[in-house]
JSON list of C-alpha atoms in Angstrom, two decimals:
[
{"chain": "A", "resi": 1, "resn": "MET", "atom": "CA", "xyz": [30.62, -25.02, -24.89]},
{"chain": "A", "resi": 2, "resn": "SER", "atom": "CA", "xyz": [30.36, -28.12, -26.94]},
{"chain": "A", "resi": 3, "resn": "ARG", "atom": "CA", "xyz": [28.18, -27.55, -30.12]},
{"chain": "A", "resi": 4, "resn": "HIS", "atom": "CA", "xyz": [25.68, -29.83, -28.95]},
{"chain": "A", "resi": 5, "resn": "HIS", "atom": "CA", "xyz": [25.58, -29.06, -25.30]},
{"chain": "A", "resi": 6, "resn": "PRO", "atom": "CA", "xyz": [24.20, -26.03, -23.06]},
{"chain": "A", "resi": 7, "resn": "TYR", "atom": "CA", "xyz": [26.19, -24.57, -21.08]},
{"chain": "A", "resi": 8, "resn": "LEU", "atom": "CA", "xyz": [25.94, -26.00, -16.96]},
{"chain": "A", "resi": 9, "resn": "LEU", "atom": "CA", "xyz": [25.47, -22.38, -14.45]},
{"chain": "A", "resi": 10, "resn": "GLY", "atom": "CA", "xyz": [27.26, -22.51, -11.60]},
{"chain": "A", "resi": 11, "resn": "GLU", "atom": "CA", "xyz": [25.40, -22.27, -8.55]},
{"chain": "A", "resi": 12, "resn": "ALA", "atom": "CA", "xyz": [26.36, -18.67, -6.90]},
{"chain": "A", "resi": 13, "resn": "SER", "atom": "CA", "xyz": [23.67, -16.69, -8.34]},
{"chain": "A", "resi": 14, "resn": "ASP", "atom": "CA", "xyz": [25.86, -13.99, -10.07]},
{"chain": "A", "resi": 15, "resn": "SER", "atom": "CA", "xyz": [27.77, -17.45, -11.96]},
{"chain": "A", "resi": 16, "resn": "PRO", "atom": "CA", "xyz": [28.33, -16.08, -15.34]},
{"chain": "A", "resi": 17, "resn": "PHE", "atom": "CA", "xyz": [26.27, -17.09, -18.36]},
{"chain": "A", "resi": 18, "resn": "PRO", "atom": "CA", "xyz": [28.13, -18.17, -21.40]},
{"chain": "A", "resi": 19, "resn": "PRO", "atom": "CA", "xyz": [28.21, -15.43, -24.43]},
{"chain": "A", "resi": 20, "resn": "ALA", "atom": "CA", "xyz": [24.87, -16.13, -26.68]},
{"chain": "A", "resi": 21, "resn": "GLU", "atom": "CA", "xyz": [26.61, -16.08, -29.17]},
{"chain": "A", "resi": 22, "resn": "LEU", "atom": "CA", "xyz": [27.67, -19.33, -28.13]},
{"chain": "A", "resi": 23, "resn": "ALA", "atom": "CA", "xyz": [23.58, -20.75, -28.17]},
{"chain": "A", "resi": 24, "resn": "LEU", "atom": "CA", "xyz": [22.65, -23.90, -30.21]},
{"chain": "A", "resi": 25, "resn": "ARG", "atom": "CA", "xyz": [20.87, -24.60, -33.41]},
{"chain": "A", "resi": 26, "resn": "GLU", "atom": "CA", "xyz": [19.22, -27.36, -32.29]},
{"chain": "A", "resi": 27, "resn": "PRO", "atom": "CA", "xyz": [17.30, -27.04, -30.59]},
{"chain": "A", "resi": 28, "resn": "ASP", "atom": "CA", "xyz": [17.22, -23.37, -31.67]},
{"chain": "A", "resi": 29, "resn": "GLY", "atom": "CA", "xyz": [18.53, -21.03, -29.44]},
{"chain": "A", "resi": 30, "resn": "LEU", "atom": "CA", "xyz": [19.33, -23.27, -26.03]},
{"chain": "A", "resi": 31, "resn": "LEU", "atom": "CA", "xyz": [22.55, -22.18, -24.69]},
{"chain": "A", "resi": 32, "resn": "ALA", "atom": "CA", "xyz": [22.72, -22.48, -20.71]},
{"chain": "A", "resi": 33, "resn": "VAL", "atom": "CA", "xyz": [20.86, -25.45, -18.21]},
{"chain": "A", "resi": 34, "resn": "GLY", "atom": "CA", "xyz": [20.71, -25.40, -14.22]},
{"chain": "A", "resi": 35, "resn": "GLY", "atom": "CA", "xyz": [21.12, -22.18, -11.84]},
{"chain": "A", "resi": 36, "resn": "ASP", "atom": "CA", "xyz": [18.66, -21.00, -10.01]},
{"chain": "A", "resi": 37, "resn": "LEU", "atom": "CA", "xyz": [15.55, -18.10, -10.53]},
{"chain": "A", "resi": 38, "resn": "SER", "atom": "CA", "xyz": [17.03, -15.17, -8.41]},
{"chain": "A", "resi": 39, "resn": "PRO", "atom": "CA", "xyz": [16.46, -11.36, -9.21]},
{"chain": "A", "resi": 40, "resn": "VAL", "atom": "CA", "xyz": [20.08, -11.14, -9.69]},
{"chain": "A", "resi": 41, "resn": "ARG", "atom": "CA", "xyz": [20.26, -14.08, -12.23]},
{"chain": "A", "resi": 42, "resn": "LEU", "atom": "CA", "xyz": [17.54, -13.40, -14.19]},
{"chain": "A", "resi": 43, "resn": "LEU", "atom": "CA", "xyz": [18.84, -9.64, -14.52]},
{"chain": "A", "resi": 44, "resn": "ASN", "atom": "CA", "xyz": [22.23, -10.49, -16.23]},
{"chain": "A", "resi": 45, "resn": "ALA", "atom": "CA", "xyz": [19.91, -13.34, -18.38]},
{"chain": "A", "resi": 46, "resn": "TYR", "atom": "CA", "xyz": [18.10, -10.81, -19.61]},
{"chain": "A", "resi": 47, "resn": "ALA", "atom": "CA", "xyz": [21.26, -8.09, -20.22]},
{"chain": "A", "resi": 48, "resn": "GLY", "atom": "CA", "xyz": [22.73, -10.99, -22.04]},
{"chain": "A", "resi": 49, "resn": "GLY", "atom": "CA", "xyz": [20.09, -11.36, -24.53]},
{"chain": "A", "resi": 50, "resn": "ILE", "atom": "CA", "xyz": [18.85, -14.69, -22.50]},
{"chain": "A", "resi": 51, "resn": "PHE", "atom": "CA", "xyz": [15.47, -15.86, -21.12]},
{"chain": "A", "resi": 52, "resn": "PRO", "atom": "CA", "xyz": [15.04, -18.45, -19.18]},
{"chain": "A", "resi": 53, "resn": "TRP", "atom": "CA", "xyz": [12.20, -21.18, -20.15]},
{"chain": "A", "resi": 54, "resn": "PHE", "atom": "CA", "xyz": [11.17, -24.73, -19.12]},
{"chain": "A", "resi": 55, "resn": "SER", "atom": "CA", "xyz": [7.82, -26.98, -18.62]},
{"chain": "A", "resi": 56, "resn": "HIS", "atom": "CA", "xyz": [6.90, -28.59, -15.29]},
{"chain": "A", "resi": 57, "resn": "GLY", "atom": "CA", "xyz": [9.14, -31.05, -14.54]},
{"chain": "A", "resi": 58, "resn": "GLN", "atom": "CA", "xyz": [12.46, -30.16, -16.62]},
{"chain": "A", "resi": 59, "resn": "PRO", "atom": "CA", "xyz": [14.95, -28.78, -15.35]},
{"chain": "A", "resi": 60, "resn": "LEU", "atom": "CA", "xyz": [16.02, -24.92, -15.85]},
{"chain": "A", "resi": 61, "resn": "LEU", "atom": "CA", "xyz": [17.00, -23.80, -19.11]},
{"chain": "A", "resi": 62, "resn": "TRP", "atom": "CA", "xyz": [17.73, -20.79, -20.57]},
{"chain": "A", "resi": 63, "resn": "TRP", "atom": "CA", "xyz": [17.60, -19.72, -24.51]},
{"chain": "A", "resi": 64, "resn": "SER", "atom": "CA", "xyz": [19.04, -16.74, -27.29]},
{"chain": "A", "resi": 65, "resn": "PRO", "atom": "CA", "xyz": [17.04, -17.74, -30.30]},
{"chain": "A", "resi": 66, "resn": "ALA", "atom": "CA", "xyz": [17.97, -16.32, -33.22]},
{"chain": "A", "resi": 67, "resn": "PRO", "atom": "CA", "xyz": [16.73, -14.87, -35.25]},
{"chain": "A", "resi": 68, "resn": "ARG", "atom": "CA", "xyz": [15.02, -12.96, -32.75]},
{"chain": "A", "resi": 69, "resn": "MET", "atom": "CA", "xyz": [11.43, -11.22, -33.12]},
{"chain": "A", "resi": 70, "resn": "VAL", "atom": "CA", "xyz": [11.23, -7.78, -31.59]},
{"chain": "A", "resi": 71, "resn": "PHE", "atom": "CA", "xyz": [8.91, -4.60, -32.58]},
{"chain": "A", "resi": 72, "resn": "HIS", "atom": "CA", "xyz": [10.20, -1.19, -32.77]},
{"chain": "A", "resi": 73, "resn": "THR", "atom": "CA", "xyz": [7.84, 0.92, -30.67]},
{"chain": "A", "resi": 74, "resn": "LYS", "atom": "CA", "xyz": [7.04, 3.59, -32.92]},
{"chain": "A", "resi": 75, "resn": "GLN", "atom": "CA", "xyz": [6.27, 0.96, -35.48]},
{"chain": "A", "resi": 76, "resn": "LEU", "atom": "CA", "xyz": [3.13, -1.75, -34.22]},
{"chain": "A", "resi": 77, "resn": "HIS", "atom": "CA", "xyz": [0.31, -1.77, -36.14]},
{"chain": "A", "resi": 78, "resn": "LEU", "atom": "CA", "xyz": [-3.02, -1.35, -35.06]},
{"chain": "A", "resi": 79, "resn": "SER", "atom": "CA", "xyz": [-5.85, -2.51, -38.05]},
{"chain": "A", "resi": 80, "resn": "SER", "atom": "CA", "xyz": [-7.59, 0.51, -38.87]},
{"chain": "A", "resi": 81, "resn": "ARG", "atom": "CA", "xyz": [-10.66, -1.64, -37.94]},
{"chain": "A", "resi": 82, "resn": "PHE", "atom": "CA", "xyz": [-9.99, -2.68, -34.61]},
{"chain": "A", "resi": 83, "resn": "ARG", "atom": "CA", "xyz": [-8.95, 1.15, -34.09]},
{"chain": "A", "resi": 84, "resn": "ARG", "atom": "CA", "xyz": [-12.31, 2.06, -35.31]},
{"chain": "A", "resi": 85, "resn": "SER", "atom": "CA", "xyz": [-13.67, -0.36, -32.74]},
{"chain": "A", "resi": 86, "resn": "LEU", "atom": "CA", "xyz": [-11.62, 2.18, -29.57]},
{"chain": "A", "resi": 87, "resn": "ARG", "atom": "CA", "xyz": [-13.08, 4.92, -30.65]},
{"chain": "A", "resi": 88, "resn": "ALA", "atom": "CA", "xyz": [-16.50, 4.31, -28.02]},
{"chain": "A", "resi": 89, "resn": "SER", "atom": "CA", "xyz": [-13.73, 2.14, -25.64]},
{"chain": "A", "resi": 90, "resn": "PRO", "atom": "CA", "xyz": [-14.90, 2.37, -22.11]},
{"chain": "A", "resi": 91, "resn": "TRP", "atom": "CA", "xyz": [-11.55, 1.00, -21.08]},
{"chain": "A", "resi": 92, "resn": "GLN", "atom": "CA", "xyz": [-8.55, 2.55, -19.24]},
{"chain": "A", "resi": 93, "resn": "ILE", "atom": "CA", "xyz": [-4.94, 1.58, -18.86]},
{"chain": "A", "resi": 94, "resn": "ARG", "atom": "CA", "xyz": [-2.78, 1.27, -16.49]},
{"chain": "A", "resi": 95, "resn": "ALA", "atom": "CA", "xyz": [0.51, -0.29, -14.95]},
{"chain": "A", "resi": 96, "resn": "ASP", "atom": "CA", "xyz": [1.52, -2.28, -12.21]},
{"chain": "A", "resi": 97, "resn": "THR", "atom": "CA", "xyz": [-1.54, -2.15, -10.35]},
{"chain": "A", "resi": 98, "resn": "ALA", "atom": "CA", "xyz": [-1.96, -5.81, -10.42]},
{"chain": "A", "resi": 99, "resn": "PHE", "atom": "CA", "xyz": [1.73, -7.49, -11.43]},
{"chain": "A", "resi": 100, "resn": "PRO", "atom": "CA", "xyz": [0.60, -10.84, -9.61]},
{"chain": "A", "resi": 101, "resn": "GLU", "atom": "CA", "xyz": [-2.75, -11.18, -11.24]},
{"chain": "A", "resi": 102, "resn": "VAL", "atom": "CA", "xyz": [-1.88, -10.44, -14.86]},
{"chain": "A", "resi": 103, "resn": "MET", "atom": "CA", "xyz": [0.70, -13.08, -15.11]},
{"chain": "A", "resi": 104, "resn": "LEU", "atom": "CA", "xyz": [-1.74, -15.46, -13.25]},
{"chain": "A", "resi": 105, "resn": "ALA", "atom": "CA", "xyz": [-4.70, -14.79, -16.00]},
{"chain": "A", "resi": 106, "resn": "CYS", "atom": "CA", "xyz": [-1.24, -15.12, -18.79]},
{"chain": "A", "resi": 107, "resn": "ALA", "atom": "CA", "xyz": [-0.46, -18.79, -16.84]},
{"chain": "A", "resi": 108, "resn": "GLN", "atom": "CA", "xyz": [-4.07, -19.44, -17.21]},
{"chain": "A", "resi": 109, "resn": "ALA", "atom": "CA", "xyz": [-4.71, -18.15, -21.02]},
{"chain": "A", "resi": 110, "resn": "PRO", "atom": "CA", "xyz": [-5.17, -20.95, -23.42]},
{"chain": "A", "resi": 111, "resn": "ARG", "atom": "CA", "xyz": [-2.38, -21.55, -25.94]},
{"chain": "A", "resi": 112, "resn": "PRO", "atom": "CA", "xyz": [-3.15, -23.07, -29.36]},
{"chain": "A", "resi": 113, "resn": "GLY", "atom": "CA", "xyz": [-0.97, -25.87, -30.03]},
{"chain": "A", "resi": 114, "resn": "GLN", "atom": "CA", "xyz": [0.09, -25.95, -26.30]},
{"chain": "A", "resi": 115, "resn": "ASP", "atom": "CA", "xyz": [-0.54, -28.37, -23.39]},
{"chain": "A", "resi": 116, "resn": "GLY", "atom": "CA", "xyz": [-0.15, -26.49, -19.69]},
{"chain": "A", "resi": 117, "resn": "THR", "atom": "CA", "xyz": [2.40, -22.83, -19.68]},
{"chain": "A", "resi": 118, "resn": "TRP", "atom": "CA", "xyz": [6.10, -22.70, -18.59]},
{"chain": "A", "resi": 119, "resn": "ILE", "atom": "CA", "xyz": [4.78, -19.84, -15.96]},
{"chain": "A", "resi": 120, "resn": "THR", "atom": "CA", "xyz": [5.17, -22.22, -12.94]},
{"chain": "A", "resi": 121, "resn": "PRO", "atom": "CA", "xyz": [4.58, -21.29, -9.97]},
{"chain": "A", "resi": 122, "resn": "ASP", "atom": "CA", "xyz": [8.70, -20.64, -9.32]},
{"chain": "A", "resi": 123, "resn": "MET", "atom": "CA", "xyz": [8.16, -18.36, -12.43]},
{"chain": "A", "resi": 124, "resn": "HIS", "atom": "CA", "xyz": [5.18, -16.85, -10.87]},
{"chain": "A", "resi": 125, "resn": "HIS", "atom": "CA", "xyz": [6.95, -16.36, -7.38]},
{"chain": "A", "resi": 126, "resn": "ALA", "atom": "CA", "xyz": [10.45, -14.88, -9.30]},
{"chain": "A", "resi": 127, "resn": "TYR", "atom": "CA", "xyz": [8.93, -12.47, -11.19]},
{"chain": "A", "resi": 128, "resn": "VAL", "atom": "CA", "xyz": [6.60, -10.90, -8.69]},
{"chain": "A", "resi": 129, "resn": "ALA", "atom": "CA", "xyz": [9.90, -10.79, -6.26]},
{"chain": "A", "resi": 130, "resn": "LEU", "atom": "CA", "xyz": [11.62, -8.54, -9.56]},
{"chain": "A", "resi": 131, "resn": "HIS", "atom": "CA", "xyz": [8.31, -6.93, -9.55]},
{"chain": "A", "resi": 132, "resn": "HIS", "atom": "CA", "xyz": [8.45, -5.91, -6.40]},
{"chain": "A", "resi": 133, "resn": "LEU", "atom": "CA", "xyz": [12.06, -4.51, -7.28]},
{"chain": "A", "resi": 134, "resn": "GLY", "atom": "CA", "xyz": [11.47, -2.38, -9.45]},
{"chain": "A", "resi": 135, "resn": "HIS", "atom": "CA", "xyz": [12.40, -4.45, -12.56]},
{"chain": "A", "resi": 136, "resn": "ALA", "atom": "CA", "xyz": [9.68, -6.43, -14.03]},
{"chain": "A", "resi": 137, "resn": "HIS", "atom": "CA", "xyz": [6.57, -4.17, -15.29]},
{"chain": "A", "resi": 138, "resn": "SER", "atom": "CA", "xyz": [2.49, -5.14, -15.90]},
{"chain": "A", "resi": 139, "resn": "VAL", "atom": "CA", "xyz": [0.61, -3.27, -18.10]},
{"chain": "A", "resi": 140, "resn": "GLU", "atom": "CA", "xyz": [-3.07, -3.62, -17.56]},
{"chain": "A", "resi": 141, "resn": "VAL", "atom": "CA", "xyz": [-7.20, -3.06, -18.98]},
{"chain": "A", "resi": 142, "resn": "TYR", "atom": "CA", "xyz": [-9.42, -2.42, -17.28]},
{"chain": "A", "resi": 143, "resn": "GLU", "atom": "CA", "xyz": [-13.43, -2.34, -18.01]},
{"chain": "A", "resi": 144, "resn": "ALA", "atom": "CA", "xyz": [-14.15, -0.66, -14.96]},
{"chain": "A", "resi": 145, "resn": "GLU", "atom": "CA", "xyz": [-12.31, -3.08, -11.88]},
{"chain": "A", "resi": 146, "resn": "LYS", "atom": "CA", "xyz": [-12.22, -6.09, -14.24]},
{"chain": "A", "resi": 147, "resn": "LEU", "atom": "CA", "xyz": [-8.80, -6.50, -15.76]},
{"chain": "A", "resi": 148, "resn": "VAL", "atom": "CA", "xyz": [-9.79, -7.50, -19.50]},
{"chain": "A", "resi": 149, "resn": "GLY", "atom": "CA", "xyz": [-6.74, -7.87, -21.15]},
{"chain": "A", "resi": 150, "resn": "GLY", "atom": "CA", "xyz": [-2.67, -7.26, -19.56]},
{"chain": "A", "resi": 151, "resn": "ILE", "atom": "CA", "xyz": [0.70, -7.53, -21.02]},
{"chain": "A", "resi": 152, "resn": "TYR", "atom": "CA", "xyz": [4.46, -8.41, -18.09]},
{"chain": "A", "resi": 153, "resn": "GLY", "atom": "CA", "xyz": [8.23, -8.32, -18.99]},
{"chain": "A", "resi": 154, "resn": "VAL", "atom": "CA", "xyz": [11.32, -7.15, -17.45]},
{"chain": "A", "resi": 155, "resn": "ALA", "atom": "CA", "xyz": [12.94, -3.82, -18.14]},
{"chain": "A", "resi": 156, "resn": "ILE", "atom": "CA", "xyz": [17.03, -3.40, -17.98]},
{"chain": "A", "resi": 157, "resn": "GLY", "atom": "CA", "xyz": [17.85, 0.53, -18.82]},
{"chain": "A", "resi": 158, "resn": "ARG", "atom": "CA", "xyz": [16.30, 1.42, -21.86]},
{"chain": "A", "resi": 159, "resn": "MET", "atom": "CA", "xyz": [15.16, -2.46, -23.59]},
{"chain": "A", "resi": 160, "resn": "PHE", "atom": "CA", "xyz": [11.94, -3.64, -22.64]},
{"chain": "A", "resi": 161, "resn": "PHE", "atom": "CA", "xyz": [11.82, -7.82, -22.82]},
{"chain": "A", "resi": 162, "resn": "GLY", "atom": "CA", "xyz": [8.27, -8.72, -23.16]},
{"chain": "A", "resi": 163, "resn": "GLU", "atom": "CA", "xyz": [6.74, -12.32, -21.32]},
{"chain": "A", "resi": 164, "resn": "SER", "atom": "CA", "xyz": [3.59, -12.93, -22.00]},
{"chain": "A", "resi": 165, "resn": "MET", "atom": "CA", "xyz": [-0.05, -11.12, -22.19]},
{"chain": "A", "resi": 166, "resn": "PHE", "atom": "CA", "xyz": [-3.74, -11.97, -22.25]},
{"chain": "A", "resi": 167, "resn": "SER", "atom": "CA", "xyz": [-7.20, -11.11, -23.31]},
{"chain": "A", "resi": 168, "resn": "ALA", "atom": "CA", "xyz": [-10.11, -11.91, -20.66]},
{"chain": "A", "resi": 169, "resn": "ARG", "atom": "CA", "xyz": [-12.22, -9.60, -23.40]},
{"chain": "A", "resi": 170, "resn": "SER", "atom": "CA", "xyz": [-11.19, -9.56, -27.51]},
{"chain": "A", "resi": 171, "resn": "GLY", "atom": "CA", "xyz": [-8.27, -7.29, -28.60]},
{"chain": "A", "resi": 172, "resn": "GLY", "atom": "CA", "xyz": [-7.62, -7.02, -24.54]},
{"chain": "A", "resi": 173, "resn": "SER", "atom": "CA", "xyz": [-3.94, -8.31, -25.37]},
{"chain": "A", "resi": 174, "resn": "LYS", "atom": "CA", "xyz": [-3.44, -5.44, -28.62]},
{"chain": "A", "resi": 175, "resn": "VAL", "atom": "CA", "xyz": [-4.41, -2.88, -26.02]},
{"chain": "A", "resi": 176, "resn": "ALA", "atom": "CA", "xyz": [-1.86, -3.46, -23.11]},
{"chain": "A", "resi": 177, "resn": "LEU", "atom": "CA", "xyz": [0.55, -4.10, -26.04]},
{"chain": "A", "resi": 178, "resn": "ALA", "atom": "CA", "xyz": [-0.12, -1.08, -27.77]},
{"chain": "A", "resi": 179, "resn": "ALA", "atom": "CA", "xyz": [-0.27, 1.46, -25.26]},
{"chain": "A", "resi": 180, "resn": "LEU", "atom": "CA", "xyz": [3.35, 0.01, -23.46]},
{"chain": "A", "resi": 181, "resn": "ALA", "atom": "CA", "xyz": [4.37, 0.60, -27.37]},
{"chain": "A", "resi": 182, "resn": "ALA", "atom": "CA", "xyz": [3.38, 4.00, -27.14]},
{"chain": "A", "resi": 183, "resn": "THR", "atom": "CA", "xyz": [4.52, 4.39, -23.94]},
{"chain": "A", "resi": 184, "resn": "LEU", "atom": "CA", "xyz": [7.95, 3.79, -24.34]},
{"chain": "A", "resi": 185, "resn": "ALA", "atom": "CA", "xyz": [8.74, 5.29, -27.98]},
{"chain": "A", "resi": 186, "resn": "ARG", "atom": "CA", "xyz": [7.70, 8.16, -25.76]},
{"chain": "A", "resi": 187, "resn": "TRP", "atom": "CA", "xyz": [10.57, 7.92, -23.39]},
{"chain": "A", "resi": 188, "resn": "GLY", "atom": "CA", "xyz": [12.46, 6.80, -26.38]},
{"chain": "A", "resi": 189, "resn": "TRP", "atom": "CA", "xyz": [12.66, 2.79, -25.96]},
{"chain": "A", "resi": 190, "resn": "PRO", "atom": "CA", "xyz": [13.16, 2.37, -29.16]},
{"chain": "A", "resi": 191, "resn": "LEU", "atom": "CA", "xyz": [12.53, -2.10, -28.96]},
{"chain": "A", "resi": 192, "resn": "ILE", "atom": "CA", "xyz": [10.01, -4.30, -26.97]},
{"chain": "A", "resi": 193, "resn": "ASP", "atom": "CA", "xyz": [11.38, -8.05, -26.89]},
{"chain": "A", "resi": 194, "resn": "ALA", "atom": "CA", "xyz": [8.91, -10.79, -29.06]},
{"chain": "A", "resi": 195, "resn": "GLN", "atom": "CA", "xyz": [11.14, -13.50, -28.02]},
{"chain": "A", "resi": 196, "resn": "VAL", "atom": "CA", "xyz": [10.11, -15.78, -31.21]},
{"chain": "A", "resi": 197, "resn": "GLU", "atom": "CA", "xyz": [7.32, -15.78, -33.92]},
{"chain": "A", "resi": 198, "resn": "ASN", "atom": "CA", "xyz": [3.70, -16.33, -33.95]},
{"chain": "A", "resi": 199, "resn": "PRO", "atom": "CA", "xyz": [1.24, -14.79, -36.80]},
{"chain": "A", "resi": 200, "resn": "HIS", "atom": "CA", "xyz": [-0.66, -12.15, -34.39]},
{"chain": "A", "resi": 201, "resn": "LEU", "atom": "CA", "xyz": [2.55, -11.04, -33.18]},
{"chain": "A", "resi": 202, "resn": "VAL", "atom": "CA", "xyz": [3.45, -10.51, -37.57]},
{"chain": "A", "resi": 203, "resn": "ARG", "atom": "CA", "xyz": [0.34, -8.90, -37.80]},
{"chain": "A", "resi": 204, "resn": "MET", "atom": "CA", "xyz": [0.74, -6.54, -35.31]},
{"chain": "A", "resi": 205, "resn": "GLY", "atom": "CA", "xyz": [4.17, -5.29, -36.77]},
{"chain": "A", "resi": 206, "resn": "ALA", "atom": "CA", "xyz": [7.19, -7.66, -35.02]},
{"chain": "A", "resi": 207, "resn": "THR", "atom": "CA", "xyz": [9.82, -8.13, -37.36]},
{"chain": "A", "resi": 208, "resn": "HIS", "atom": "CA", "xyz": [13.11, -10.00, -37.10]},
{"chain": "A", "resi": 209, "resn": "LEU", "atom": "CA", "xyz": [16.64, -9.22, -36.10]},
{"chain": "A", "resi": 210, "resn": "GLY", "atom": "CA", "xyz": [19.31, -11.37, -36.80]},
{"chain": "A", "resi": 211, "resn": "ARG", "atom": "CA", "xyz": [21.53, -12.20, -32.97]},
{"chain": "A", "resi": 212, "resn": "ALA", "atom": "CA", "xyz": [24.01, -10.35, -33.80]},
{"chain": "A", "resi": 213, "resn": "GLU", "atom": "CA", "xyz": [21.96, -7.06, -34.51]},
{"chain": "A", "resi": 214, "resn": "PHE", "atom": "CA", "xyz": [20.17, -7.93, -31.32]},
{"chain": "A", "resi": 215, "resn": "LEU", "atom": "CA", "xyz": [23.13, -8.48, -28.93]},
{"chain": "A", "resi": 216, "resn": "GLN", "atom": "CA", "xyz": [23.91, -5.20, -30.50]},
{"chain": "A", "resi": 217, "resn": "HIS", "atom": "CA", "xyz": [20.94, -3.46, -28.98]},
{"chain": "A", "resi": 218, "resn": "VAL", "atom": "CA", "xyz": [20.39, -5.04, -25.73]},
{"chain": "A", "resi": 219, "resn": "ARG", "atom": "CA", "xyz": [24.11, -4.77, -25.17]},
{"chain": "A", "resi": 220, "resn": "ARG", "atom": "CA", "xyz": [23.53, -1.06, -25.50]},
{"chain": "A", "resi": 221, "resn": "LEU", "atom": "CA", "xyz": [20.18, -0.28, -24.14]},
{"chain": "A", "resi": 222, "resn": "ALA", "atom": "CA", "xyz": [20.90, -2.09, -20.83]},
{"chain": "A", "resi": 223, "resn": "HIS", "atom": "CA", "xyz": [23.22, -0.13, -20.20]},
{"chain": "A", "resi": 224, "resn": "GLU", "atom": "CA", "xyz": [21.17, 3.55, -20.33]},
{"chain": "A", "resi": 225, "resn": "PRO", "atom": "CA", "xyz": [19.61, 5.05, -18.07]},
{"chain": "A", "resi": 226, "resn": "GLY", "atom": "CA", "xyz": [16.04, 3.30, -16.98]},
{"chain": "A", "resi": 227, "resn": "LYS", "atom": "CA", "xyz": [12.92, 3.36, -14.81]},
{"chain": "A", "resi": 228, "resn": "ILE", "atom": "CA", "xyz": [13.70, 1.40, -11.79]},
{"chain": "A", "resi": 229, "resn": "GLY", "atom": "CA", "xyz": [10.59, 1.12, -9.36]},
{"chain": "A", "resi": 230, "resn": "SER", "atom": "CA", "xyz": [6.36, 1.36, -10.19]},
{"chain": "A", "resi": 231, "resn": "TRP", "atom": "CA", "xyz": [5.57, 2.68, -13.62]},
{"chain": "A", "resi": 232, "resn": "ALA", "atom": "CA", "xyz": [2.09, 3.65, -12.07]},
{"chain": "A", "resi": 233, "resn": "PRO", "atom": "CA", "xyz": [2.58, 7.20, -12.08]},
{"chain": "A", "resi": 234, "resn": "TYR", "atom": "CA", "xyz": [4.14, 7.65, -15.46]},
{"chain": "A", "resi": 235, "resn": "PHE", "atom": "CA", "xyz": [0.89, 6.17, -16.73]},
{"chain": "A", "resi": 236, "resn": "GLY", "atom": "CA", "xyz": [-1.85, 7.29, -14.87]},
{"chain": "A", "resi": 237, "resn": "ASP", "atom": "CA", "xyz": [-5.15, 5.89, -16.66]},
{"chain": "A", "resi": 238, "resn": "ILE", "atom": "CA", "xyz": [-4.66, 5.76, -20.73]},
{"chain": "A", "resi": 239, "resn": "PRO", "atom": "CA", "xyz": [-8.19, 5.95, -22.00]},
{"chain": "A", "resi": 240, "resn": "ALA", "atom": "CA", "xyz": [-8.31, 2.63, -24.46]},
{"chain": "A", "resi": 241, "resn": "SER", "atom": "CA", "xyz": [-9.86, 5.56, -26.97]},
{"chain": "A", "resi": 242, "resn": "THR", "atom": "CA", "xyz": [-6.80, 7.70, -27.09]},
{"chain": "A", "resi": 243, "resn": "LEU", "atom": "CA", "xyz": [-5.66, 4.31, -29.44]},
{"chain": "A", "resi": 244, "resn": "ALA", "atom": "CA", "xyz": [-7.78, 5.28, -31.87]},
{"chain": "A", "resi": 245, "resn": "ARG", "atom": "CA", "xyz": [-5.92, 8.02, -33.26]},
{"chain": "A", "resi": 246, "resn": "PRO", "atom": "CA", "xyz": [-3.14, 6.79, -36.13]},
{"chain": "A", "resi": 247, "resn": "ALA", "atom": "CA", "xyz": [0.44, 6.55, -34.12]},
{"chain": "A", "resi": 248, "resn": "ALA", "atom": "CA", "xyz": [2.67, 9.20, -35.32]},
{"chain": "A", "resi": 249, "resn": "PRO", "atom": "CA", "xyz": [5.20, 9.11, -38.09]}
]
């Protein structure tokens, strides 16, 4: 692979990705171009620490930036003030009950400094297909039956790759992320990939991993037994008020 150009992927959905170690420094993390968004291609990408990210009108671009932002599932931070606000919260948290709706809400959520969304109709279709196969999951926050927050991502083995989250009520995405992290911690899943840094994630405890360390974790965790299929039975209905308690050390 050239030092200045991304790798051109083969047409077959199972054609291999180059090692993520070969990602460009400028633009940071760009690794490959082309291919498709088939389930096989997406699963191979994530298992190698790679994800698709492109805007409308661009070719399909694949990335593996460094350093990588991650959450250690036992160390996600909610402020004491926010925890207190959850004590009387009527919100309920579920999983895999509204995956397409969570994706659509993430696509429509305004993002500072961004014009439009990378969650194109093709991306929506591809991840919904991955969800139906039991590999993509959403966590939803409900007020009665109204969706007020959520997060979605991809799970391979014991590794969760966060893709996007949204809030229709203040704090909705925080609650979704906190419930996801707490549940994954109970399952013994140590990391959530948060991809690239932003101040909101840092305030909640996201930290950097260098590329070599991140890929070492991903390649190990992706080959361990995971949970394929709907996560709805594992979550049930979790009262948001339970998140008011400090996390166990």
